[in-house]
Amino acid sequence: RMNTTEIFDGVRFPGFIHTPESLKAACSFQFQDTDILLVTFPKSGTTWMQQVLSLIFCEGHLWPIHNLPTWARVPWIEQISFDSLHSKRNTSWPRLFTSHLNAKGLSPALMKSKAKVVYMARNPKDVLVSFFHFHRIAGFLPNPSSFEDFVDEFLEGTGFFGSWFDHVKGWLSLQKDLTLFFVTYEELHQEPRSTIRKLSEFLGRPLGPKEEDIILEHSSFSFMSQSNIVNYSLLSKEIIDQSEGKFFRKGVVGNWREYFTPELNEKFNAVYQSKMGDSGLCLPWTM
Ligand code: PPS
């Protein structure tokens, strides 16, 4: 089952970590008003935000940060490991969850509660480059044939986890219906302190300056990439093989420039414009 595909509501998911049952269960999950759900398209800064969210709630007690992997602290509700991780979890924090599902699938369940949603997005060109590399190290995703083909698939929305465009537009169109905090990888990168401050206020957990320092230190790329508990080196080589490339690859804004030829960039921009041009969304990146 390592390299199988699960198609759910027209979207491809890696069958190694998803089943029809796990995906269906996520869409009818019973959220509580105190829950916090992180939603991302893959490679948009999920692990980073899982780390920030758990740091905000651990109140300076760093045992979980040093001992529990991010996926156990803020588990994906749609993955097959969810039930076992969820039942073993420390319950003194609000329940923190992650999801890569789209708004169409997950929002009906969410709207039955007042759960807070943190939606994190990243420049899709950087998402694409990061995802391309991830396909090469993740045993549960197929190796891309070429970068050009990978770009085509991304633009068509036929790759794993579906269309980036539908994901972002779908979730951001619900800003009025959900209690949603929209944050970007770019702003967390450029203004980490003020972004984390705004996020913690949204979550009702304002931080003191010392707490902010602790969070900034433990959510930095250098700390996280060197921490075996969060850098995915706990997983076997069959699942994620980091001998040829790292999960914590670069951690920068704008790395796409090293991969896109002027032709690919033009093609990407034309599709971006046609899909996002009239979205009315104010996104921080220049394409
Ligand atoms: S996943 O598989 O969807 O959970 O991947 P995700 O965590 O969303 O994305 C991985 C990319 O996020 C980068 N990353 C960071 N950048 C800056 N600072 C910190 N602390 C950080 N943590 C993770 C990681 O390096 C991947 O991006 P790329 O561009 O590949 O380096």
PDB file of N, CA, C and O in Angstrom, residues 169 273-281:
ATOM      1  N   LYS A 169      -8.910  29.371  -2.416  1.00  0.00           N
ATOM      2  CA  LYS A 169     -10.152  30.139  -2.632  1.00  0.00           C
ATOM      3  C   LYS A 169     -11.293  29.586  -1.786  1.00  0.00           C
ATOM      4  O   LYS A 169     -12.087  30.329  -1.233  1.00  0.00           O
ATOM      5  N   GLN A 273      -3.356  34.068 -12.932  1.00  0.00           N
ATOM      6  CA  GLN A 273      -4.199  35.232 -13.208  1.00  0.00           C
ATOM      7  C   GLN A 273      -5.633  34.801 -13.531  1.00  0.00           C
ATOM      8  O   GLN A 273      -6.593  35.364 -13.015  1.00  0.00           O
ATOM      9  N   SER A 274      -5.763  33.767 -14.355  1.00  0.00           N
ATOM     10  CA  SER A 274      -7.119  33.362 -14.747  1.00  0.00           C
ATOM     11  C   SER A 274      -7.880  32.758 -13.569  1.00  0.00           C
ATOM     12  O   SER A 274      -9.088  32.902 -13.462  1.00  0.00           O
ATOM     13  N   LYS A 275      -7.164  32.099 -12.657  1.00  0.00           N
ATOM     14  CA  LYS A 275      -7.874  31.455 -11.533  1.00  0.00           C
ATOM     15  C   LYS A 275      -8.022  32.371 -10.318  1.00  0.00           C
ATOM     16  O   LYS A 275      -8.964  32.228  -9.551  1.00  0.00           O
ATOM     17  N   MET A 276      -7.066  33.292 -10.133  1.00  0.00           N
ATOM     18  CA  MET A 276      -7.078  34.097  -8.910  1.00  0.00           C
ATOM     19  C   MET A 276      -7.388  35.566  -9.173  1.00  0.00           C
ATOM     20  O   MET A 276      -7.652  36.308  -8.233  1.00  0.00           O
ATOM     21  N   GLY A 277      -7.322  35.968 -10.437  1.00  0.00           N
ATOM     22  CA  GLY A 277      -7.431  37.385 -10.787  1.00  0.00           C
ATOM     23  C   GLY A 277      -8.647  38.072 -10.205  1.00  0.00           C
ATOM     24  O   GLY A 277      -8.559  39.201  -9.720  1.00  0.00           O
ATOM     25  N   ASP A 278      -9.791  37.381 -10.234  1.00  0.00           N
ATOM     26  CA  ASP A 278     -11.009  38.041  -9.755  1.00  0.00           C
ATOM     27  C   ASP A 278     -11.413  37.528  -8.370  1.00  0.00           C
ATOM     28  O   ASP A 278     -12.556  37.679  -7.962  1.00  0.00           O
ATOM     29  N   SER A 279     -10.454  36.935  -7.652  1.00  0.00           N
ATOM     30  CA  SER A 279     -10.815  36.348  -6.350  1.00  0.00           C
ATOM     31  C   SER A 279     -11.017  37.426  -5.284  1.00  0.00           C
ATOM     32  O   SER A 279     -11.631  37.173  -4.258  1.00  0.00           O
ATOM     33  N   GLY A 280     -10.474  38.614  -5.539  1.00  0.00           N
ATOM     34  CA  GLY A 280     -10.606  39.694  -4.569  1.00  0.00           C
ATOM     35  C   GLY A 280      -9.726  39.482  -3.343  1.00  0.00           C
ATOM     36  O   GLY A 280      -9.779  40.248  -2.384  1.00  0.00           O
ATOM     37  N   LEU A 281      -8.909  38.437  -3.366  1.00  0.00           N
ATOM     38  CA  LEU A 281      -8.073  38.153  -2.192  1.00  0.00           C
ATOM     39  C   LEU A 281      -6.822  39.006  -2.234  1.00  0.00           C
ATOM     40  O   LEU A 281      -6.253  39.256  -3.289  1.00  0.00           O
TER      41      LEU A 281
END
